[in-house]
XYZ file of C-alpha atoms in Angstrom:
472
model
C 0.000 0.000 0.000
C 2.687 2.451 0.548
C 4.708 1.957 -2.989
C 1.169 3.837 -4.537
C 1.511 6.629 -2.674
C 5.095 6.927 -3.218
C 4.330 6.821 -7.469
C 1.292 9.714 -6.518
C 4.055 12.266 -4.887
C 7.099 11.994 -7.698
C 5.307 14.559 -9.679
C 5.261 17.228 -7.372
C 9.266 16.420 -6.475
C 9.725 16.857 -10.064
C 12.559 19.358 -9.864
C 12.064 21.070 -13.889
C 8.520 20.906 -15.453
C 7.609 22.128 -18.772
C 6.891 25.024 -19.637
C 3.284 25.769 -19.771
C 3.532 28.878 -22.271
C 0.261 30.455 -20.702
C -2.212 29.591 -17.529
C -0.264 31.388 -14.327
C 3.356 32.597 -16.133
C 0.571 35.670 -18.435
C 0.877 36.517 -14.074
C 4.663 36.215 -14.171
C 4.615 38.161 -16.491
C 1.898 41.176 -14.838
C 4.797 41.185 -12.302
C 7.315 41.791 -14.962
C 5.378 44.224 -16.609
C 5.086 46.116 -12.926
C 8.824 45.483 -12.025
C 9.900 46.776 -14.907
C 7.974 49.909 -14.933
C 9.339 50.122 -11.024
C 13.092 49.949 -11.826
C 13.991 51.058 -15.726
C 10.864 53.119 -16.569
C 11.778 54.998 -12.766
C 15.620 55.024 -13.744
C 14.528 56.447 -17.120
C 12.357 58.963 -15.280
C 15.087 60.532 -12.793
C 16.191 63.026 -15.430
C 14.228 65.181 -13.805
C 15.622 64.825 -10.376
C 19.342 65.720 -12.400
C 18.423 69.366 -13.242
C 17.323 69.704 -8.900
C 20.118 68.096 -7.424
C 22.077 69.923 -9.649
C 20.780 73.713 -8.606
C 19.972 72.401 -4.990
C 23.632 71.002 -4.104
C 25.477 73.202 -6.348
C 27.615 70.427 -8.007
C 28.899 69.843 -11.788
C 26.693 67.632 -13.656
C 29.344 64.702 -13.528
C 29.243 64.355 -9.890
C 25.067 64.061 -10.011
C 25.069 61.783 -13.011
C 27.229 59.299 -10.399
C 23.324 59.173 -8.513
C 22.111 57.481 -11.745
C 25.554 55.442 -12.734
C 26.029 53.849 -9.146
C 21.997 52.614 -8.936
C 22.615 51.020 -12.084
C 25.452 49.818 -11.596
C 24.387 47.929 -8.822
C 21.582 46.724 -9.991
C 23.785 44.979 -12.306
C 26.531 43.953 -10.109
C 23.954 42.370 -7.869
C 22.375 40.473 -10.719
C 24.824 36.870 -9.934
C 24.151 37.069 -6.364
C 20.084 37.788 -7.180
C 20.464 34.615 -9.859
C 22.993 32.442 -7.100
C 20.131 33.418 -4.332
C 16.958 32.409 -6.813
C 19.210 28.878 -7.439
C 19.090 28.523 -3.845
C 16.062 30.121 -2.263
C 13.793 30.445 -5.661
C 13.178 33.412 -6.846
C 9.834 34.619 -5.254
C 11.634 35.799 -1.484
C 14.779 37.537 -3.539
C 12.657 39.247 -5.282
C 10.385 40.389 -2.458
C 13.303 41.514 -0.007
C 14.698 43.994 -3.638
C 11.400 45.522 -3.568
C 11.669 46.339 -0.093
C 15.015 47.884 -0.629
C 14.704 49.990 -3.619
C 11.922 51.548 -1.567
C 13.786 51.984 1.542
C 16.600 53.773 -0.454
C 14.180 56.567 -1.686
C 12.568 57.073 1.564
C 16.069 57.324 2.849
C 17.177 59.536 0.080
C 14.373 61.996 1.086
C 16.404 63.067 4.101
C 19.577 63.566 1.742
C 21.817 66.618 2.852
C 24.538 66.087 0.416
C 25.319 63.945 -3.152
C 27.023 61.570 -0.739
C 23.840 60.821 1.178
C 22.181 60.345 -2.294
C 25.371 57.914 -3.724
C 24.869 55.614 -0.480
C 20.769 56.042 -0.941
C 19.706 56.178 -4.413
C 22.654 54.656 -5.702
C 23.798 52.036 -3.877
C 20.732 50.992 -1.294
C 17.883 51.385 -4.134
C 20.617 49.489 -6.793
C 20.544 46.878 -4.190
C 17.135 46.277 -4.893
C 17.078 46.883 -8.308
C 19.318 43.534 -8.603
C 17.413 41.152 -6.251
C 14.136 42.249 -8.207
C 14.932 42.130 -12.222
C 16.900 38.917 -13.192
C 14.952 36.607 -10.557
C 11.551 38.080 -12.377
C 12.977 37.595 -16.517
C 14.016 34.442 -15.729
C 10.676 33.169 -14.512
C 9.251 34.836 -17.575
C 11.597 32.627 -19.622
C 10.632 29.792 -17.566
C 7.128 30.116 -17.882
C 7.290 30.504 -22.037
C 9.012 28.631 -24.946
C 7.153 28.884 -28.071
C 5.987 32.625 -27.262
C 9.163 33.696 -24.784
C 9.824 36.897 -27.390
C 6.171 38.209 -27.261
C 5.730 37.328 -23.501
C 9.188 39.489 -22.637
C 7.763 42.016 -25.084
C 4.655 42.316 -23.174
C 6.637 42.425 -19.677
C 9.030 44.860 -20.909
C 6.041 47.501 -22.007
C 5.659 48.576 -18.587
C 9.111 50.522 -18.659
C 7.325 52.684 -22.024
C 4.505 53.094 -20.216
C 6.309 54.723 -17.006
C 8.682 56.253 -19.221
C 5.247 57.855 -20.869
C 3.246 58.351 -17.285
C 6.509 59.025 -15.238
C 8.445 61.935 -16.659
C 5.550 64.845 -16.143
C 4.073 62.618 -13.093
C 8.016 63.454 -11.649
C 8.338 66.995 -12.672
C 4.953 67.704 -10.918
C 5.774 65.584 -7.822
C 8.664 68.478 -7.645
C 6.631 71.614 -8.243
C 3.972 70.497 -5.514
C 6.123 68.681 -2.853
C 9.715 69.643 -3.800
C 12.367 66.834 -4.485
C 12.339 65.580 -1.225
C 8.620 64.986 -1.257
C 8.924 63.690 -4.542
C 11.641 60.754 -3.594
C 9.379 59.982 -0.842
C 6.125 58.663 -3.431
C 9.093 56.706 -5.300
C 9.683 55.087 -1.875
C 5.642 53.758 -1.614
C 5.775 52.927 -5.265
C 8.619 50.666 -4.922
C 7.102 48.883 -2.176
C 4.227 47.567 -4.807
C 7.497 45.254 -5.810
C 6.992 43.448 -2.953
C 3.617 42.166 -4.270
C 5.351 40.875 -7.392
C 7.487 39.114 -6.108
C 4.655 37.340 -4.019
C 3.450 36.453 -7.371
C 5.976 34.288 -8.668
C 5.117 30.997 -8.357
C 8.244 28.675 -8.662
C 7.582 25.889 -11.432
C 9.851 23.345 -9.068
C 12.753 23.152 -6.946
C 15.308 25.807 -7.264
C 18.478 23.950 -9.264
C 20.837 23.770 -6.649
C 18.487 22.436 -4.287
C 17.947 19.740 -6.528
C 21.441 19.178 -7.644
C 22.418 18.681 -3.882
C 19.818 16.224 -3.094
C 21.046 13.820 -6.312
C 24.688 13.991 -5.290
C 23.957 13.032 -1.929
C 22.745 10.111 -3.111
C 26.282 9.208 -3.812
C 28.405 11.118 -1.781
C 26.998 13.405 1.263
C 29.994 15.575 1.861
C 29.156 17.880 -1.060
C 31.835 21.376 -0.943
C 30.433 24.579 -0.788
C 32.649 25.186 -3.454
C 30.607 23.068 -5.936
C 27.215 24.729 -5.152
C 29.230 28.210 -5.870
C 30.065 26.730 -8.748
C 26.774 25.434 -9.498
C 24.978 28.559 -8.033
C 26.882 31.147 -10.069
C 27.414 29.325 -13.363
C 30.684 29.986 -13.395
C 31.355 27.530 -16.114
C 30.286 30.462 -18.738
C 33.484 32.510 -17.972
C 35.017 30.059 -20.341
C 32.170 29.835 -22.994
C 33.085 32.077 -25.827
C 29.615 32.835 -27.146
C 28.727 33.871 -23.749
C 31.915 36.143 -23.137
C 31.640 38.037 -27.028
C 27.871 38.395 -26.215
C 28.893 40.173 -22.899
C 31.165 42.615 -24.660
C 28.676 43.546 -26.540
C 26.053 43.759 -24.387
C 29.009 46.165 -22.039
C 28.705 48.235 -25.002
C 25.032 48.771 -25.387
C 24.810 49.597 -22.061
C 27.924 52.792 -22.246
C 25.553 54.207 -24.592
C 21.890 52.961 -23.729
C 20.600 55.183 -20.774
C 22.762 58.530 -21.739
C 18.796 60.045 -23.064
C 17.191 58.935 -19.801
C 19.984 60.810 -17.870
C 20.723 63.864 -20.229
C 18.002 64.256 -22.821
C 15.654 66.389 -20.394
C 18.610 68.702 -19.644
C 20.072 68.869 -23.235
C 16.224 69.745 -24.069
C 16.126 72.827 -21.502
C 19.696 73.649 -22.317
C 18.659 74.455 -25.736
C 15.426 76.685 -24.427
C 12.312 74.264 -24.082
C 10.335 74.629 -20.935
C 10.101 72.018 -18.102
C 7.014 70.898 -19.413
C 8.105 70.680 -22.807
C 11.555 69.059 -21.914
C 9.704 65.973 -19.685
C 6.911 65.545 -22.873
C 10.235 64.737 -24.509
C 10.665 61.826 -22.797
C 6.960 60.736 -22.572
C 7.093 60.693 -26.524
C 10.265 57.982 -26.262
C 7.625 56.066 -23.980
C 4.856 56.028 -26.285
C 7.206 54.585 -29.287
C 8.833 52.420 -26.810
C 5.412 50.426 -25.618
C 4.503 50.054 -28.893
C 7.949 48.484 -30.788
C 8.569 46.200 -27.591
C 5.218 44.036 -28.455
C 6.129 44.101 -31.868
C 9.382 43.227 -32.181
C 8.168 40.390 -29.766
C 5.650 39.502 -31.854
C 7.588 39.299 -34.796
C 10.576 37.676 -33.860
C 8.372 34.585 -32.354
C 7.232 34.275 -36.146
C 10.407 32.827 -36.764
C 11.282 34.455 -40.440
C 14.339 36.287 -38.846
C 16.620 35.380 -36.329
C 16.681 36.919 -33.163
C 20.186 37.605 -33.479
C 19.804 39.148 -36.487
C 16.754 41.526 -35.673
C 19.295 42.782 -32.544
C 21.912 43.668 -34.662
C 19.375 46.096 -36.719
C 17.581 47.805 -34.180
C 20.960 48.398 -32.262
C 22.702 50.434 -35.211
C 19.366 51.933 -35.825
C 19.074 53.301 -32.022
C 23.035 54.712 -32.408
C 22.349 56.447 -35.661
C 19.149 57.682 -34.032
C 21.195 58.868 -30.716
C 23.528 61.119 -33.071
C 20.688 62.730 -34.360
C 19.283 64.117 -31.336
C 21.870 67.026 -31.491
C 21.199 68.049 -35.093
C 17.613 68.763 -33.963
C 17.391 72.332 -32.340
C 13.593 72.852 -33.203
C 11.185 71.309 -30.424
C 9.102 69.051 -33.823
C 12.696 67.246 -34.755
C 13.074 66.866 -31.213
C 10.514 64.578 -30.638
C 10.356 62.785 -34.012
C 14.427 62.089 -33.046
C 13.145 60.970 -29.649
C 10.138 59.203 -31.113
C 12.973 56.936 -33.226
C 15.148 56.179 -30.522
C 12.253 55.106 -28.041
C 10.843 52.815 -30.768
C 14.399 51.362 -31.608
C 15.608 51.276 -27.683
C 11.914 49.476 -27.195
C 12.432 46.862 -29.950
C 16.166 46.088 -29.166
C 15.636 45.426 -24.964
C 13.206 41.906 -25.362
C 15.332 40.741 -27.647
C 18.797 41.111 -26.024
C 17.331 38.627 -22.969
C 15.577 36.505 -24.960
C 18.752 35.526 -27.310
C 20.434 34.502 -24.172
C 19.013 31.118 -24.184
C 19.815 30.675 -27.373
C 23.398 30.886 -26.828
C 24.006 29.571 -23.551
C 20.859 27.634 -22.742
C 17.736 27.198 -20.893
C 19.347 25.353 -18.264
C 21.778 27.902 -17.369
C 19.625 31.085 -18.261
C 19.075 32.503 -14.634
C 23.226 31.978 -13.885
C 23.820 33.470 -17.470
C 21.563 36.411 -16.999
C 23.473 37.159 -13.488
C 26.902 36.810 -15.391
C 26.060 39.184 -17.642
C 24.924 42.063 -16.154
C 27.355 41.835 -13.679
C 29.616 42.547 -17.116
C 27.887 44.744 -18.257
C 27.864 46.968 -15.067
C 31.435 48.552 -16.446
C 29.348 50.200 -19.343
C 26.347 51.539 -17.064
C 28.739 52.562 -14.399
C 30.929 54.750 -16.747
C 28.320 56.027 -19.728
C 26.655 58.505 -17.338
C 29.512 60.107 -16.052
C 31.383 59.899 -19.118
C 29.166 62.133 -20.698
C 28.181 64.658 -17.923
C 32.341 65.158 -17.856
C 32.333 65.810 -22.022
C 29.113 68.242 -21.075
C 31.271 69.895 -18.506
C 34.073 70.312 -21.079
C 32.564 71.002 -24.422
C 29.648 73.200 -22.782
C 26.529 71.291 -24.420
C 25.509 67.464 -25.195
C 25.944 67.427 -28.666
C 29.551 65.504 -28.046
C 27.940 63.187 -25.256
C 25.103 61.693 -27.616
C 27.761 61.258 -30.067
C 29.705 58.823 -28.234
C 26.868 57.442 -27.123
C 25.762 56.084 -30.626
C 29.483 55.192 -31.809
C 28.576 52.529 -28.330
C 26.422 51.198 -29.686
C 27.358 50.717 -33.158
C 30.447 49.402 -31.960
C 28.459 46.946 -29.485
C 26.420 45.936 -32.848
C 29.919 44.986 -34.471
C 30.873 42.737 -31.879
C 27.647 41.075 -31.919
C 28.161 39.988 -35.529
C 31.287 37.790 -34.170
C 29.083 35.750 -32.864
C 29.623 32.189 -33.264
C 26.669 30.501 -35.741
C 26.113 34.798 -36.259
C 26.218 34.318 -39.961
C 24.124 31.273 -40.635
C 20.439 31.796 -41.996
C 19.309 29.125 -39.896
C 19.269 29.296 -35.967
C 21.948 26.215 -34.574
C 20.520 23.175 -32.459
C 20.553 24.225 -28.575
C 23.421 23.539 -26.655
C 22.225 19.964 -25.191
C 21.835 19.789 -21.277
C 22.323 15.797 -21.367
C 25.786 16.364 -21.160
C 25.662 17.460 -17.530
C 22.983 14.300 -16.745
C 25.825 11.314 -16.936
C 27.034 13.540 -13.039
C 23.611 13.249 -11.610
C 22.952 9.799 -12.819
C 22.091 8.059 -9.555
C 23.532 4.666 -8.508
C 20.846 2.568 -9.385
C 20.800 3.818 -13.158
C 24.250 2.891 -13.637
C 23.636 -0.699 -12.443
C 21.218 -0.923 -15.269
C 23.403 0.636 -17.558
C 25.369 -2.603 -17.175
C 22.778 -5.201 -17.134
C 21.886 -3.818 -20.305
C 25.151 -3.563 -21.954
C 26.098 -7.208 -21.204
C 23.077 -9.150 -21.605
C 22.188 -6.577 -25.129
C 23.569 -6.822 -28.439
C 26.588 -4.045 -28.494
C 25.867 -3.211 -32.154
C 22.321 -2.349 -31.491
C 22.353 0.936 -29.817
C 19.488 2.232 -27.076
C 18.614 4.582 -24.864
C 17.647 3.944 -21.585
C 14.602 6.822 -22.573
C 12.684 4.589 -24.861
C 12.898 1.468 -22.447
C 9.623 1.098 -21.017
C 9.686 0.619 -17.497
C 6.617 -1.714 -15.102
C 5.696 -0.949 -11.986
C 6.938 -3.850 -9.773
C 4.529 -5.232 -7.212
């Protein structure tokens, strides 16, 4: 009577399950869609905090772009220890304890005295956050979907046009009727609505490592904390070369990627628009950007391009599009210039997660994701400053958007070096059976070799298609 039971509980130990591609991940990806919104449609958004802290502390527009550079950059740097943690723990608690975080550095940043307080606040307490919240939530997205992963990131991603749309003159009157310290203060209660999405993540099985650990104790107990750092972190892609060109590039994208979010709104008044007129800017980049993110999902989950391919487009398309925004002085060029880069910037984002399966993986997506944004934190930390220091020395922005779109063409070049980059067809996925034959336990080896010798050799077979009874 008990061996029943036993056969009615393996499917809820099953540590992967397949991806459903609907039911409960369209909620996964509601909490994307409101995570997002919460960290890059806010980060986009704090251009018009720059041109405060800038009159309020006195400072050079360098040292206040480091508010900006530092949250981002931890939010990136955190991104292997959110995707070790989500291994471990699953990803719903990580995710919850970043929400509380980014909100606690705003409400903390409030009470800000000098740019330090705002570095240690802002930056580096909110940044926290930032990286315990995004990676954990796109790679249950990616869990959740296969066949429509492109559409269903495009979808989730939308909420970062939409606060780039709803944020910008929500921000700049937040400031006019409560001041900047009021402002930073309804950031803080808005972050907290990331704790609720994490809550929402319901974990498809047991976290990896979790699972790993409980197979190799099967055969030897004493595993090393070494191995489940290892395991945790991925660091097996530090020698994969796909992964390590694809990180370049991605470094790349991200020198140039967020220079409008920080700059554009000042470079706007610099040149004579209003407030008003300067923030509508970057509502217009929010508009194009909800609408190119669902359809270059869409599209790219018809199959008659490869993903890769469709990357390397829209990313020399947003460059040439950043080193336009100079050449247009009157406020109509403006936002058709803006109106380009928010639908290329919108198209491009879905698609530079979702092509990291493709070259590393599902199976080691979440450590890959982690692995490359800690990368890729270089470029976000330095872009910002970078060019608030050529603004300081040239006098204007026209240099800083410049260099901004040479980035990214740059990253786009590296991106064609890609290996399998020139082939029409997309290659087979890299095969996780290869890591099965360590996790094999003892008694599938035994039949391994009951089959070998008592089996013709020539005839080959897989231990897959033998069909197995249930012994009484």
């Amino acid at each position: 009577m008990e061996k029943p039971q036993k056969t009615q509980e393996e499917p809820q130990l099953s540590p992967q399950m397949a991806a459903p591609d609907g039911g409960w991940g369209w909620v996964v990806v509601g909490s994307l869609f409101v995570s997002s919104a919460l960290v890059f449609g806010l980060i986009r958004s704090l251009g018009v905090f720059f041109v405060e802290f800038v009159q309020y502390f006195g400072e050079s527009a360098q040292a206040v772009s480091w508010i900006t550079s530092i949250g981002l950059a931890m939010q990136q740097l955190m991104s292997p220890i959110s995707a070790a943690a989500s291994n471990v723990y699953g990803a719903r608690p990580v995710v919850m304890m970043g929400g509380f975080l980014s909100g606690l550095g705003f409400i903390l940043a409030s009470q800000a005295t000098c740019l330090l307080h705002l570095y240690l606040t802002m930056g580096f307490i909110s940044g926290l956050g930032w990286g315990l919240i995004f990676t954990p939530t796109v790679a249950s997205v990616m869990l959740y979907f296969t066949l429509r992963r492109s559409l269903a990131m495009g979808l989730g991603f939308t909420g970062v046009g939409l606060a780039s749309f709803a944020f910008s003159p929500l921000f700049q009157y937040l400031v006019e009727a409560y001041a900047w310290r009021g402002a930073l203060l309804v950031l803080g209660g808005l972050s907290f609505n990331m704790i609720a999405c994490g809550a929402l993540i319901r974990p498809l099985g047991k976290p990896k490592v979790v699972e790993k650990t409980e197979n190799s104790t099967k055969l030897n107990k004493c595993s090393s904390l070494f191995s489940r750092i290892y395991e945790g972190f991925e660091l097996s892609l530090l020698s994969h070369r796909g992964f390590l060109t694809y990180s370049l590039a991605i470094t790349l994208f991200n020198a140039g990627y967020f220079i409008p979010y920080v700059h554009l709104v000042a470079h706007s008044r610099h040149i004579g628009f209003t407030e008003y007129q300067a923030a509508f800017v970057i509502s217009v980049t929010g508009v194009a950007d909800i609408v190119s993110r669902v359809a270059s999902g869409w599209f790219s989950d018809l199959g008659k391009m490869r993903m890769q391919h469709m990357l390397v487009v829209w990313t020399g398309l947003l460059g040439l599009s950043l080193m336009l925004i100079p050449v247009a002085m009157v406020y109509s060029g403006l936002l058709v210039v803006s109106g380009v880069y928010g639908f290329c910037a919108g198209a491009m984002t879905p698609l530079a997660f979702a092509v990291v399966p493709e070259i590393v993986g599902i199976e080691r997506m979440l450590g890959a994701l982690g692995l490359l944004q800690l990368i890729e934190s270089v470029g976000g930390l330095l872009g910002a400053p970078l060019s608030g220091w050529l603004k300081d020395y040239t006098g204007m922005y026209t240099v800083s958007f410049i260099a901004a779109g040479s980035f990214l063409v740059l990253g786009m070049l590296v991106t064609m070096t890609l290996p399998y980059f020139w082939s029409c067809t997309a290659p087979p996925p890299p095969s996780p059976l290869k890591k099965k034959s360590q996790h094999e336990s003892i008694e599938d080896g035994l039949l391994k070799q009951t089959l070998s010798s008592n089996s013709v050799p020539e005839i080959p077979c897989l231990l897959d298609d033998i069909p197995y009874l249930d012994k009484e």
